[in-house]
Tab-separated table of C-alpha atoms and ligand atoms in Angstrom:
chain	number	residue	atom	x	y	z
A	1	MET	CA	-5.958	24.515	11.970
A	2	ASN	CA	-2.694	23.817	13.779
A	3	ILE	CA	-0.788	21.017	12.046
A	4	SER	CA	2.694	21.759	13.363
A	5	LYS	CA	3.341	18.242	14.678
A	6	SER	CA	2.271	16.680	11.380
A	7	LYS	CA	4.507	19.128	9.515
A	8	ALA	CA	7.501	18.291	11.713
A	9	LEU	CA	6.894	14.552	11.347
A	10	PHE	CA	6.565	14.851	7.573
A	11	ALA	CA	9.805	16.828	7.355
A	12	LYS	CA	11.615	14.185	9.411
A	13	ALA	CA	9.960	11.275	7.583
A	14	GLN	CA	11.328	12.506	4.267
A	15	ASN	CA	14.849	11.911	5.551
A	16	TYR	CA	14.217	8.234	6.135
A	17	ILE	CA	11.232	7.111	4.039
A	18	PRO	CA	10.880	7.735	0.271
A	19	GLY	CA	8.555	10.717	-0.035
A	20	GLY	CA	7.915	10.459	3.698
A	21	VAL	CA	5.185	7.808	3.365
A	22	ASN	CA	4.859	4.055	3.051
A	23	SER	CA	2.211	4.206	0.300
A	24	PRO	CA	2.160	6.998	-2.302
A	25	VAL	CA	-1.421	8.337	-2.196
A	26	ARG	CA	-1.019	9.175	1.504
A	27	ALA	CA	1.381	11.996	0.583
A	28	PHE	CA	-1.477	14.323	-0.539
A	29	ARG	CA	0.386	15.182	-3.742
A	30	ALA	CA	-2.803	15.138	-5.805
A	31	VAL	CA	-4.499	17.743	-3.612
A	32	GLY	CA	-1.628	19.970	-2.506
A	33	GLY	CA	-0.613	20.547	1.079
A	34	GLU	CA	1.039	18.095	3.427
A	35	PRO	CA	-0.248	14.847	4.891
A	36	LEU	CA	-1.647	14.666	8.395
A	37	PHE	CA	-0.046	12.145	10.709
A	38	ILE	CA	-2.758	10.161	12.424
A	39	LYS	CA	-2.541	9.260	16.071
A	40	LYS	CA	-5.764	7.347	16.618
A	41	ALA	CA	-9.201	6.645	15.240
A	42	ASP	CA	-12.525	5.712	16.728
A	43	GLY	CA	-15.891	5.083	15.059
A	44	PRO	CA	-16.300	7.678	12.284
A	45	PHE	CA	-13.492	9.888	13.590
A	46	ILE	CA	-9.748	10.134	13.198
A	47	PHE	CA	-7.453	12.329	15.249
A	48	ASP	CA	-4.124	13.699	14.072
A	49	GLU	CA	-0.954	14.233	16.101
A	50	ASP	CA	-1.925	17.855	16.751
A	51	GLY	CA	-5.231	16.793	18.277
A	52	ASN	CA	-7.429	17.822	15.321
A	53	LYS	CA	-10.521	15.657	14.939
A	54	PHE	CA	-12.051	14.720	11.590
A	55	ILE	CA	-15.011	12.765	10.303
A	56	GLU	CA	-13.354	10.588	7.704
A	57	LEU	CA	-14.652	8.735	4.671
A	58	ILE	CA	-11.611	6.615	3.774
A	59	ASN	CA	-11.874	3.961	6.451
A	60	SER	CA	-8.330	2.789	5.810
A	61	TRP	CA	-9.218	2.528	2.071
A	62	GLY	CA	-12.052	0.141	2.792
A	63	PRO	CA	-11.370	-2.312	5.614
A	64	MET	CA	-13.104	-0.447	8.449
A	65	LEU	CA	-16.637	-1.312	7.355
A	66	LEU	CA	-17.871	-1.075	10.948
A	67	GLY	CA	-15.958	2.131	11.703
A	68	HIS	CA	-12.604	2.508	13.412
A	69	ASN	CA	-11.484	0.655	16.507
A	70	ASN	CA	-14.523	-1.602	16.548
A	71	LYS	CA	-14.863	-3.213	19.969
A	72	MET	CA	-15.654	-6.715	18.739
A	73	ILE	CA	-12.626	-6.805	16.435
A	74	ARG	CA	-10.332	-5.245	19.015
A	75	GLU	CA	-11.333	-7.893	21.538
A	76	ALA	CA	-10.760	-10.695	19.031
A	77	ILE	CA	-7.240	-9.373	18.397
A	78	LEU	CA	-6.461	-8.988	22.095
A	79	GLY	CA	-7.790	-12.482	22.782
A	80	ALA	CA	-5.541	-14.006	20.111
A	81	ILE	CA	-2.413	-12.178	21.269
A	82	ASP	CA	-2.408	-14.047	24.596
A	83	ASP	CA	-1.551	-17.271	22.745
A	84	GLY	CA	1.430	-15.900	20.787
A	85	THR	CA	1.676	-13.879	17.578
A	86	SER	CA	2.940	-16.295	14.912
A	87	PHE	CA	3.642	-20.009	14.603
A	88	GLY	CA	4.363	-20.688	10.916
A	89	ALA	CA	2.206	-23.807	11.223
A	90	PRO	CA	-1.466	-24.543	10.502
A	91	THR	CA	-4.065	-23.268	12.966
A	92	ALA	CA	-7.763	-23.875	13.591
A	93	ARG	CA	-8.674	-20.272	12.731
A	94	GLU	CA	-7.370	-20.712	9.169
A	95	VAL	CA	-9.764	-23.608	8.631
A	96	GLU	CA	-12.638	-21.623	10.089
A	97	ILE	CA	-12.047	-18.538	7.982
A	98	ALA	CA	-11.607	-20.611	4.810
A	99	GLU	CA	-14.888	-22.424	5.467
A	100	LEU	CA	-16.619	-19.108	6.097
A	101	ILE	CA	-15.248	-17.446	2.934
A	102	VAL	CA	-16.326	-20.440	0.845
A	103	SER	CA	-19.815	-20.178	2.292
A	104	MET	CA	-20.042	-16.401	1.683
A	105	VAL	CA	-18.430	-15.794	-1.732
A	106	PRO	CA	-20.302	-17.584	-4.561
A	107	SER	CA	-17.287	-18.327	-6.807
A	108	VAL	CA	-14.945	-19.562	-4.087
A	109	GLU	CA	-14.740	-23.323	-3.508
A	110	LYS	CA	-11.197	-23.272	-2.131
A	111	VAL	CA	-9.168	-20.365	-0.865
A	112	ARG	CA	-5.557	-19.480	-0.005
A	113	MET	CA	-4.762	-16.715	2.499
A	114	VAL	CA	-1.981	-14.201	1.759
A	115	ASN	CA	-0.889	-10.902	3.337
A	116	SER	CA	-2.161	-8.246	0.920
A	117	GLY	CA	-4.348	-7.619	-2.090
A	118	THR	CA	-1.211	-7.299	-4.212
A	119	GLU	CA	-0.150	-10.825	-3.301
A	120	ALA	CA	-3.642	-12.109	-4.025
A	121	THR	CA	-3.775	-10.750	-7.596
A	122	MET	CA	-0.163	-11.720	-8.411
A	123	SER	CA	-0.839	-15.241	-7.230
A	124	ALA	CA	-4.188	-15.528	-9.010
A	125	ILE	CA	-2.594	-14.617	-12.344
A	126	ARG	CA	0.189	-17.143	-11.793
A	127	VAL	CA	-2.325	-19.870	-11.041
A	128	ALA	CA	-4.427	-18.953	-14.094
A	129	ARG	CA	-1.309	-19.159	-16.251
A	130	GLY	CA	-0.276	-22.460	-14.713
A	131	PHE	CA	-3.739	-23.904	-15.143
A	132	THR	CA	-4.228	-22.837	-18.777
A	133	GLY	CA	-0.616	-23.118	-19.946
A	134	ARG	CA	-1.027	-19.644	-21.527
A	135	ASP	CA	0.998	-16.466	-20.834
A	136	LYS	CA	-1.100	-13.413	-21.692
A	137	PHE	CA	-3.876	-11.786	-19.733
A	138	ILE	CA	-6.287	-8.894	-20.206
A	139	LYS	CA	-6.682	-6.058	-17.727
A	140	MET	CA	-8.863	-2.978	-17.962
A	141	GLU	CA	-7.670	0.584	-18.314
A	142	GLY	CA	-7.636	2.435	-15.029
A	143	HIS	CA	-8.202	-0.663	-12.897
A	144	TYR	CA	-5.810	-1.227	-10.019
A	145	HIS	CA	-4.727	-4.667	-8.909
A	146	GLY	CA	-1.933	-3.784	-6.518
A	147	HIS	CA	1.657	-3.127	-7.494
A	148	GLY	CA	2.682	-6.436	-9.060
A	149	ASP	CA	4.882	-5.904	-12.144
A	150	SER	CA	2.452	-7.191	-14.727
A	151	PHE	CA	-0.390	-4.948	-13.503
A	152	LEU	CA	1.530	-1.649	-13.736
A	153	ILE	CA	0.895	-1.169	-17.417
A	154	ALA	CA	-0.088	2.125	-19.070
A	155	ALA	CA	-3.561	2.442	-20.412
A	156	GLY	CA	-3.297	5.059	-23.118
A	157	SER	CA	-2.529	3.402	-26.368
A	158	GLY	CA	-5.779	1.794	-27.387
A	159	ALA	CA	-7.276	-1.627	-27.142
A	160	MET	CA	-5.301	-3.444	-29.793
A	161	THR	CA	-1.801	-2.362	-28.816
A	162	MET	CA	0.584	-4.139	-26.503
A	163	GLY	CA	1.071	-2.739	-23.031
A	164	GLN	CA	3.957	-0.406	-22.274
A	165	PRO	CA	5.484	-0.368	-18.785
A	166	ASP	CA	3.902	2.331	-16.625
A	167	SER	CA	6.644	2.314	-14.000
A	168	PRO	CA	10.405	2.115	-14.439
A	169	GLY	CA	11.520	-1.295	-13.238
A	170	VAL	CA	8.775	-3.163	-15.075
A	171	THR	CA	10.415	-4.854	-18.038
A	172	LYS	CA	9.106	-4.737	-21.596
A	173	GLY	CA	9.083	-8.515	-21.476
A	174	THR	CA	6.624	-8.456	-18.603
A	175	ALA	CA	4.524	-5.697	-20.150
A	176	LYS	CA	4.057	-7.487	-23.449
A	177	ASP	CA	1.965	-10.211	-21.828
A	178	THR	CA	-0.484	-7.678	-20.373
A	179	LEU	CA	-3.207	-6.731	-22.842
A	180	ILE	CA	-5.238	-3.613	-22.107
A	181	ALA	CA	-8.928	-3.062	-22.813
A	182	PRO	CA	-11.114	-0.067	-21.991
A	183	TYR	CA	-13.667	-0.794	-19.256
A	184	ASN	CA	-17.311	-1.255	-20.273
A	185	ASP	CA	-16.380	-2.051	-23.886
A	186	LEU	CA	-17.164	-5.656	-24.792
A	187	ASP	CA	-16.165	-5.249	-28.437
A	188	ALA	CA	-12.647	-4.230	-27.419
A	189	VAL	CA	-12.321	-7.458	-25.439
A	190	LYS	CA	-13.657	-9.501	-28.364
A	191	GLU	CA	-11.057	-7.917	-30.658
A	192	LEU	CA	-8.229	-8.625	-28.221
A	193	VAL	CA	-9.351	-12.214	-27.821
A	194	ALA	CA	-9.577	-12.714	-31.579
A	195	ALA	CA	-6.117	-11.212	-32.122
A	196	ASN	CA	-4.573	-13.443	-29.421
A	197	LYS	CA	-6.544	-16.637	-29.953
A	198	GLY	CA	-5.589	-19.457	-27.587
A	199	GLU	CA	-2.932	-17.329	-25.859
A	200	ILE	CA	-4.921	-15.607	-23.107
A	201	ALA	CA	-4.841	-17.208	-19.672
A	202	ALA	CA	-7.016	-14.769	-17.772
A	203	LEU	CA	-9.130	-11.649	-17.814
A	204	ILE	CA	-8.935	-9.706	-14.568
A	205	LEU	CA	-11.033	-6.701	-13.609
A	206	GLU	CA	-12.607	-4.866	-10.744
A	207	PRO	CA	-16.258	-5.730	-11.441
A	208	VAL	CA	-17.149	-2.361	-9.900
A	209	PRO	CA	-13.957	-0.347	-10.287
A	210	GLY	CA	-13.103	2.001	-7.444
A	211	ASN	CA	-9.581	2.918	-8.415
A	212	MET	CA	-10.343	5.475	-11.133
A	213	GLY	CA	-13.055	6.875	-8.946
A	214	LEU	CA	-16.143	4.719	-8.658
A	215	CYS	CA	-17.588	3.460	-11.952
A	216	LEU	CA	-20.360	0.964	-12.580
A	217	PRO	CA	-20.589	-1.811	-15.152
A	218	VAL	CA	-23.057	-1.066	-17.949
A	219	PRO	CA	-25.914	-3.597	-18.195
A	220	GLY	CA	-24.768	-6.820	-19.845
A	221	TYR	CA	-21.061	-6.049	-19.582
A	222	LEU	CA	-20.106	-8.510	-16.840
A	223	GLU	CA	-22.394	-11.149	-18.373
A	224	GLY	CA	-20.717	-10.576	-21.748
A	225	LEU	CA	-17.251	-11.011	-20.262
A	226	ARG	CA	-18.402	-14.229	-18.597
A	227	GLU	CA	-19.629	-15.565	-21.923
A	228	ILE	CA	-16.426	-14.715	-23.809
A	229	CYS	CA	-14.232	-16.258	-21.109
A	230	THR	CA	-16.304	-19.456	-21.002
A	231	GLN	CA	-16.174	-19.787	-24.803
A	232	GLU	CA	-12.434	-19.180	-25.029
A	233	GLY	CA	-11.255	-21.103	-21.948
A	234	ILE	CA	-10.077	-17.856	-20.326
A	235	ILE	CA	-10.084	-17.691	-16.511
A	236	LEU	CA	-12.333	-14.807	-15.436
A	237	ILE	CA	-10.932	-13.189	-12.299
A	238	PHE	CA	-12.943	-10.665	-10.301
A	239	ASP	CA	-10.655	-8.507	-8.210
A	240	GLU	CA	-12.948	-7.906	-5.253
A	241	VAL	CA	-10.259	-6.638	-2.884
A	242	MET	CA	-12.383	-3.478	-2.562
A	243	THR	CA	-15.928	-4.716	-3.228
A	244	GLY	CA	-15.707	-8.082	-1.452
A	245	PHE	CA	-17.755	-8.116	1.792
A	246	ARG	CA	-18.591	-4.439	1.131
A	247	LEU	CA	-21.313	-4.396	-1.518
A	248	ALA	CA	-22.784	-7.634	-0.148
A	249	LYS	CA	-21.429	-10.522	1.859
A	250	GLY	CA	-20.728	-12.224	-1.477
A	251	GLY	CA	-19.355	-9.038	-3.077
A	252	ALA	CA	-20.162	-7.615	-6.521
A	253	GLN	CA	-20.533	-11.136	-7.949
A	254	GLU	CA	-23.513	-11.701	-5.672
A	255	ILE	CA	-25.143	-8.394	-6.608
A	256	PHE	CA	-24.669	-8.720	-10.359
A	257	GLY	CA	-25.192	-12.491	-10.415
A	258	VAL	CA	-22.099	-13.124	-12.522
A	259	ILE	CA	-19.812	-15.797	-11.134
A	260	PRO	CA	-16.117	-15.585	-12.046
A	261	ASP	CA	-13.703	-18.539	-12.053
A	262	MET	CA	-11.436	-16.915	-9.486
A	263	THR	CA	-11.799	-14.077	-6.982
A	264	THR	CA	-9.208	-11.990	-5.174
A	265	LEU	CA	-9.990	-10.522	-1.765
A	266	GLY	CA	-8.335	-8.155	0.711
A	267	LYS	CA	-9.108	-5.083	2.826
A	268	ILE	CA	-12.286	-6.024	4.805
A	269	ILE	CA	-11.216	-9.680	4.957
A	270	GLY	CA	-8.536	-8.759	7.510
A	271	GLY	CA	-10.693	-6.527	9.712
A	272	GLY	CA	-7.914	-3.910	9.530
A	273	MET	CA	-4.980	-6.339	9.698
A	274	PRO	CA	-2.821	-7.051	6.605
A	275	VAL	CA	-4.656	-9.901	4.862
A	276	GLY	CA	-5.516	-10.911	1.318
A	277	ALA	CA	-6.875	-14.080	-0.241
A	278	TYR	CA	-7.476	-15.684	-3.590
A	279	GLY	CA	-9.864	-18.476	-4.356
A	280	GLY	CA	-12.025	-20.045	-6.985
A	281	LYS	CA	-13.119	-23.256	-8.563
A	282	LYS	CA	-11.743	-26.406	-6.948
A	283	GLU	CA	-10.050	-27.691	-10.079
A	284	ILE	CA	-8.189	-24.400	-10.519
A	285	MET	CA	-7.195	-23.992	-6.857
A	286	GLU	CA	-5.960	-27.616	-6.816
A	287	PHE	CA	-3.112	-26.318	-9.002
A	288	VAL	CA	-1.708	-24.396	-6.018
A	289	SER	CA	1.259	-25.883	-4.165
A	290	PRO	CA	1.444	-28.256	-2.291
A	291	ALA	CA	-1.737	-29.733	-3.879
A	292	GLY	CA	-0.442	-28.842	-7.346
A	293	PRO	CA	2.556	-27.482	-9.263
A	294	VAL	CA	2.062	-23.669	-9.030
A	295	TYR	CA	4.267	-22.370	-6.231
A	296	GLN	CA	2.974	-19.755	-3.804
A	297	ALA	CA	3.944	-19.408	-0.145
A	298	GLY	CA	4.090	-16.958	2.777
A	299	THR	CA	5.964	-16.987	6.092
A	300	LEU	CA	3.238	-15.001	7.854
A	301	SER	CA	0.264	-16.114	5.717
A	302	GLY	CA	-2.723	-17.039	7.880
A	303	ASN	CA	-1.135	-15.232	10.816
A	304	PRO	CA	-3.176	-15.950	13.967
A	305	ILE	CA	-3.735	-12.314	14.957
A	306	ALA	CA	-4.779	-11.327	11.443
A	307	MET	CA	-7.061	-14.365	11.191
A	308	ALA	CA	-8.688	-13.532	14.534
A	309	ALA	CA	-9.489	-10.013	13.290
A	310	GLY	CA	-10.726	-11.265	9.922
A	311	LEU	CA	-12.839	-13.990	11.478
A	312	ALA	CA	-14.501	-11.555	13.865
A	313	MET	CA	-15.339	-9.273	10.922
A	314	LEU	CA	-16.578	-11.978	8.548
A	315	ARG	CA	-18.608	-13.804	11.208
A	316	HIS	CA	-20.336	-10.575	12.069
A	317	LEU	CA	-21.138	-9.854	8.399
A	318	ASN	CA	-22.325	-13.396	7.820
A	319	ASP	CA	-24.563	-13.400	10.892
A	320	THR	CA	-25.928	-9.862	10.445
A	321	PRO	CA	-27.386	-9.415	6.943
A	322	SER	CA	-28.934	-6.115	8.095
A	323	VAL	CA	-25.430	-4.575	7.978
A	324	TYR	CA	-25.795	-4.233	4.218
A	325	GLU	CA	-29.235	-2.635	4.413
A	326	GLU	CA	-27.809	-0.229	6.962
A	327	LEU	CA	-24.798	0.593	4.757
A	328	ASN	CA	-27.025	1.092	1.715
A	329	GLN	CA	-29.250	3.487	3.654
A	330	ILE	CA	-26.239	5.460	4.869
A	331	GLY	CA	-24.907	5.606	1.304
A	332	THR	CA	-28.259	6.726	-0.080
A	333	LYS	CA	-28.728	9.450	2.545
A	334	LEU	CA	-25.285	10.887	1.986
A	335	THR	CA	-25.141	10.708	-1.809
A	336	GLU	CA	-28.709	11.916	-2.338
A	337	GLY	CA	-28.035	14.684	0.150
A	338	ILE	CA	-24.968	15.801	-1.783
A	339	ALA	CA	-26.786	15.585	-5.116
A	340	LYS	CA	-29.664	17.654	-3.729
A	341	ILE	CA	-27.324	20.356	-2.441
A	342	ASN	CA	-25.559	20.433	-5.793
A	343	ARG	CA	-28.868	20.827	-7.644
A	344	GLY	CA	-29.813	23.623	-5.271
A	345	LEU	CA	-26.579	25.394	-6.161
A	346	GLY	CA	-27.177	24.831	-9.867
A	347	LEU	CA	-24.302	22.324	-10.152
A	348	THR	CA	-24.403	19.257	-12.380
A	349	TYR	CA	-21.373	17.310	-11.227
A	350	THR	CA	-21.549	13.558	-11.713
A	351	MET	CA	-22.184	11.364	-8.704
A	352	ASN	CA	-21.497	7.633	-9.017
A	353	SER	CA	-22.527	5.460	-6.121
A	354	ILE	CA	-23.373	1.930	-5.118
A	355	GLY	CA	-24.082	0.785	-1.579
A	356	SER	CA	-21.454	2.256	0.728
A	357	MET	CA	-19.113	3.529	-2.015
A	358	TYR	CA	-19.307	6.789	-3.958
A	359	SER	CA	-17.336	9.299	-5.996
A	360	LEU	CA	-18.319	12.878	-6.726
A	361	PHE	CA	-16.655	13.719	-10.025
A	362	PHE	CA	-15.887	17.317	-10.905
A	363	THR	CA	-17.180	16.889	-14.434
A	364	LYS	CA	-20.584	17.125	-16.094
A	365	ASP	CA	-19.890	14.054	-18.229
A	366	LEU	CA	-21.119	10.601	-17.332
A	367	VAL	CA	-18.155	8.710	-15.889
A	368	ASN	CA	-18.035	5.044	-16.796
A	369	ASP	CA	-14.465	4.454	-17.928
A	370	PHE	CA	-10.920	5.773	-17.701
A	371	TYR	CA	-11.376	8.384	-20.439
A	372	SER	CA	-14.499	9.934	-18.976
A	373	ALA	CA	-12.901	9.935	-15.499
A	374	LYS	CA	-10.048	11.930	-17.023
A	375	THR	CA	-12.425	14.777	-17.919
A	376	CYS	CA	-12.552	15.801	-14.239
A	377	ASP	CA	-11.242	19.127	-13.016
A	378	THR	CA	-8.621	17.799	-10.595
A	379	VAL	CA	-7.529	21.287	-9.536
A	380	LEU	CA	-11.067	22.026	-8.409
A	381	PHE	CA	-11.180	18.667	-6.628
A	382	GLY	CA	-8.012	19.646	-4.728
A	383	LYS	CA	-9.729	22.839	-3.582
A	384	TYR	CA	-12.805	20.864	-2.532
A	385	PHE	CA	-10.642	18.412	-0.581
A	386	GLN	CA	-8.942	21.264	1.312
A	387	ALA	CA	-12.228	23.091	1.907
A	388	MET	CA	-13.752	19.923	3.377
A	389	LEU	CA	-10.666	19.205	5.511
A	390	LYS	CA	-10.803	22.717	6.920
A	391	ARG	CA	-14.397	21.952	7.982
A	392	GLY	CA	-13.424	18.714	9.703
A	393	VAL	CA	-14.226	16.216	6.930
A	394	TYR	CA	-11.320	14.109	5.707
A	395	LEU	CA	-11.843	12.742	2.174
A	396	ALA	CA	-9.595	10.515	0.078
A	397	PRO	CA	-6.842	12.816	-1.230
A	398	SER	CA	-7.490	12.124	-4.924
A	399	GLN	CA	-10.334	12.600	-7.391
A	400	PHE	CA	-9.694	9.078	-8.631
A	401	GLU	CA	-10.605	7.213	-5.466
A	402	SER	CA	-13.898	5.947	-4.193
A	403	LEU	CA	-14.989	6.982	-0.732
A	404	PHE	CA	-15.861	4.232	1.732
A	405	LEU	CA	-18.651	4.564	4.257
A	406	SER	CA	-19.015	2.661	7.508
A	407	THR	CA	-21.890	1.713	9.786
A	408	SER	CA	-20.596	4.295	12.277
A	409	LEU	CA	-22.066	7.212	10.271
A	410	THR	CA	-25.115	8.400	12.216
A	411	ASP	CA	-27.727	10.769	10.778
A	412	GLU	CA	-26.169	13.543	12.798
A	413	ILE	CA	-22.745	12.954	11.268
A	414	ILE	CA	-24.188	12.653	7.768
A	415	ASN	CA	-25.831	16.053	8.280
A	416	GLU	CA	-22.500	17.494	9.404
A	417	ILE	CA	-20.867	16.183	6.229
A	418	LEU	CA	-23.678	17.655	4.112
A	419	GLY	CA	-23.325	21.014	5.842
A	420	ALA	CA	-19.584	21.011	5.178
A	421	HIS	CA	-20.196	20.017	1.558
A	422	LYS	CA	-22.517	22.943	0.928
A	423	GLU	CA	-20.141	25.469	2.496
A	424	ALA	CA	-17.162	23.990	0.646
A	425	MET	CA	-18.909	24.238	-2.728
A	426	VAL	CA	-19.956	27.816	-2.084
A	427	GLU	CA	-16.372	28.655	-1.101
A	428	ILE	CA	-14.491	26.975	-3.942
A	429	LEU	CA	-16.862	28.112	-6.672
A	430	GLY	CA	-17.304	31.626	-5.280
A	431	LEU	CA	-21.110	31.257	-5.323
B	1	PLP	C1	-6.334	-2.105	-2.690
B	1	PLP	C2	-6.494	-2.955	-3.902
B	1	PLP	C3	-5.524	-3.898	-4.270
B	1	PLP	C4	-4.188	-4.008	-3.567
B	1	PLP	O1	-4.305	-4.428	-2.256
B	1	PLP	P1	-3.067	-4.122	-1.254
B	1	PLP	O2	-3.501	-4.780	0.021
B	1	PLP	O3	-2.949	-2.641	-1.174
B	1	PLP	O4	-1.861	-4.749	-1.835
B	1	PLP	C5	-5.788	-4.732	-5.329
B	1	PLP	N1	-6.947	-4.641	-6.008
B	1	PLP	C6	-7.893	-3.740	-5.698
B	1	PLP	C7	-9.163	-3.708	-6.478
B	1	PLP	C8	-7.686	-2.857	-4.648
B	1	PLP	O5	-8.618	-1.941	-4.368
C-alpha cells in the first residue's frame, strides 16, 4: 500500500501540531505505524490522500450513523449556508431541535446546546453542583467524559481512595472532588456514598461504556444506581454522547428503562458537525443562566449550520424507527459472523456487542469493567489492526474503543469485512 502522501503530511504536521494530530488517538500510537491522512469519505468508505480506499468502522467516532457524506444532511448544510454561517442570536432551528430532543430522549425536559461532548459533561457537572450545593462527584473507572479537568482522574487506586490527577495540569484540588468507582460494582458505589454522606452532587457514567472497549451493564446495575441516587439526593447523569440516538432514538436510557436526572449528548446530535448538548429535569435545567445562577455560555453554541445538520439527522431518526432495526441487523450479522469465524479457527476471544456497537477483545476473559478490559493482548490487537488495514478495512486504532456501524453497510460489504477478518486472524496467529 502506497502511503507516501500521508507520510509526508504527518512529517510536516509534526512541525506545527503537537504530535501531528488534533486529537491523540488519531496518531495510531496504540497500534504502531503512522496515521493516514483522509481526503474524503462516502457511505461506508474513506479515501486517503494517496487514493487508497477503505471500508471503515469508526464513522468519525460515532456521528456518521447513516454513513459518510449522507445526501440529506449535506443538503441541509448547503441550504443553511446560503443564509449566513453565524449570528450569535437566537434562531428558529434551535427551538426546533430542542423540542425534538425533548420528545426523543426520555430524561430531557429542557436542553442547552454546546459545541462538543466535553462541554456538555463539564457543564452538566457544574449544574449538578450548583443545584445540590455539593462539590464531589462519582465517576467510573475507564469511562471517558471528554477532557475536562475533573474527569481526567486515574482509576487504579481502588474504590475508597481519592482520585489522583491522570494528566499533568490537573490540580490535586480538582482531583480530590472526583471519586472513582469500578463499573458494574454497586457495593463500591454504596461504600463511596456512605463515606461521603451529603457531599456528593452527582454520579456520572456511560450507561453502556464504549471508551474502554464496549462493555455492558450487568442486570440491575443501572437500576441500583438510580435507587441510590434517588435516596441520597445525588444527580444521576448518563453520559450518552456515544449511545444517544445510536442504541435507540432515546439512547441507552430508553433501552434499559432507567431514567437519569440529566443526560449529556454529542456526536450523532450534530450530524457530523461539532455539537453537544446537556439536558434533564426542568427544575435542574432552570438553574442554568440566564434562567438561573449557574453560568454557561458559548459564542458559537446553536450555530445555524451545525443545527441544520443535527436537525436533519434527528428528524430522520425520529421519523424512521426502522433505522434502529436495520442497525441492529447489521450489527448482528457482522458480530455473529466474526464470532462464527473465530469458533471455526478454535479462537475464544470475547466479543461484546449491542446494536450497532461492538468490540472484539483479544482476551478469553469476560470483559465487563476496566480491570477485565486490561487483560487484553494489545500487541496482538495492533497486529490485527494492521492486518485488517492491509486488507482494506479501517478499524479504530485502539483495543479500547468501540467500533461504530452505519446503515451504509450492505451484506456485500459485511461479507468483505468477514473475509478480511478471517485472513487477518490466520495471518497474525500463524494458523
Ligand atoms: C466522545 C465522548 C465525549 C467527548 O466528546 P467530544 O465531542 O470529543 O468532546 C464525552 N463522553 C463520551 C461518552 C464520549 O464518547
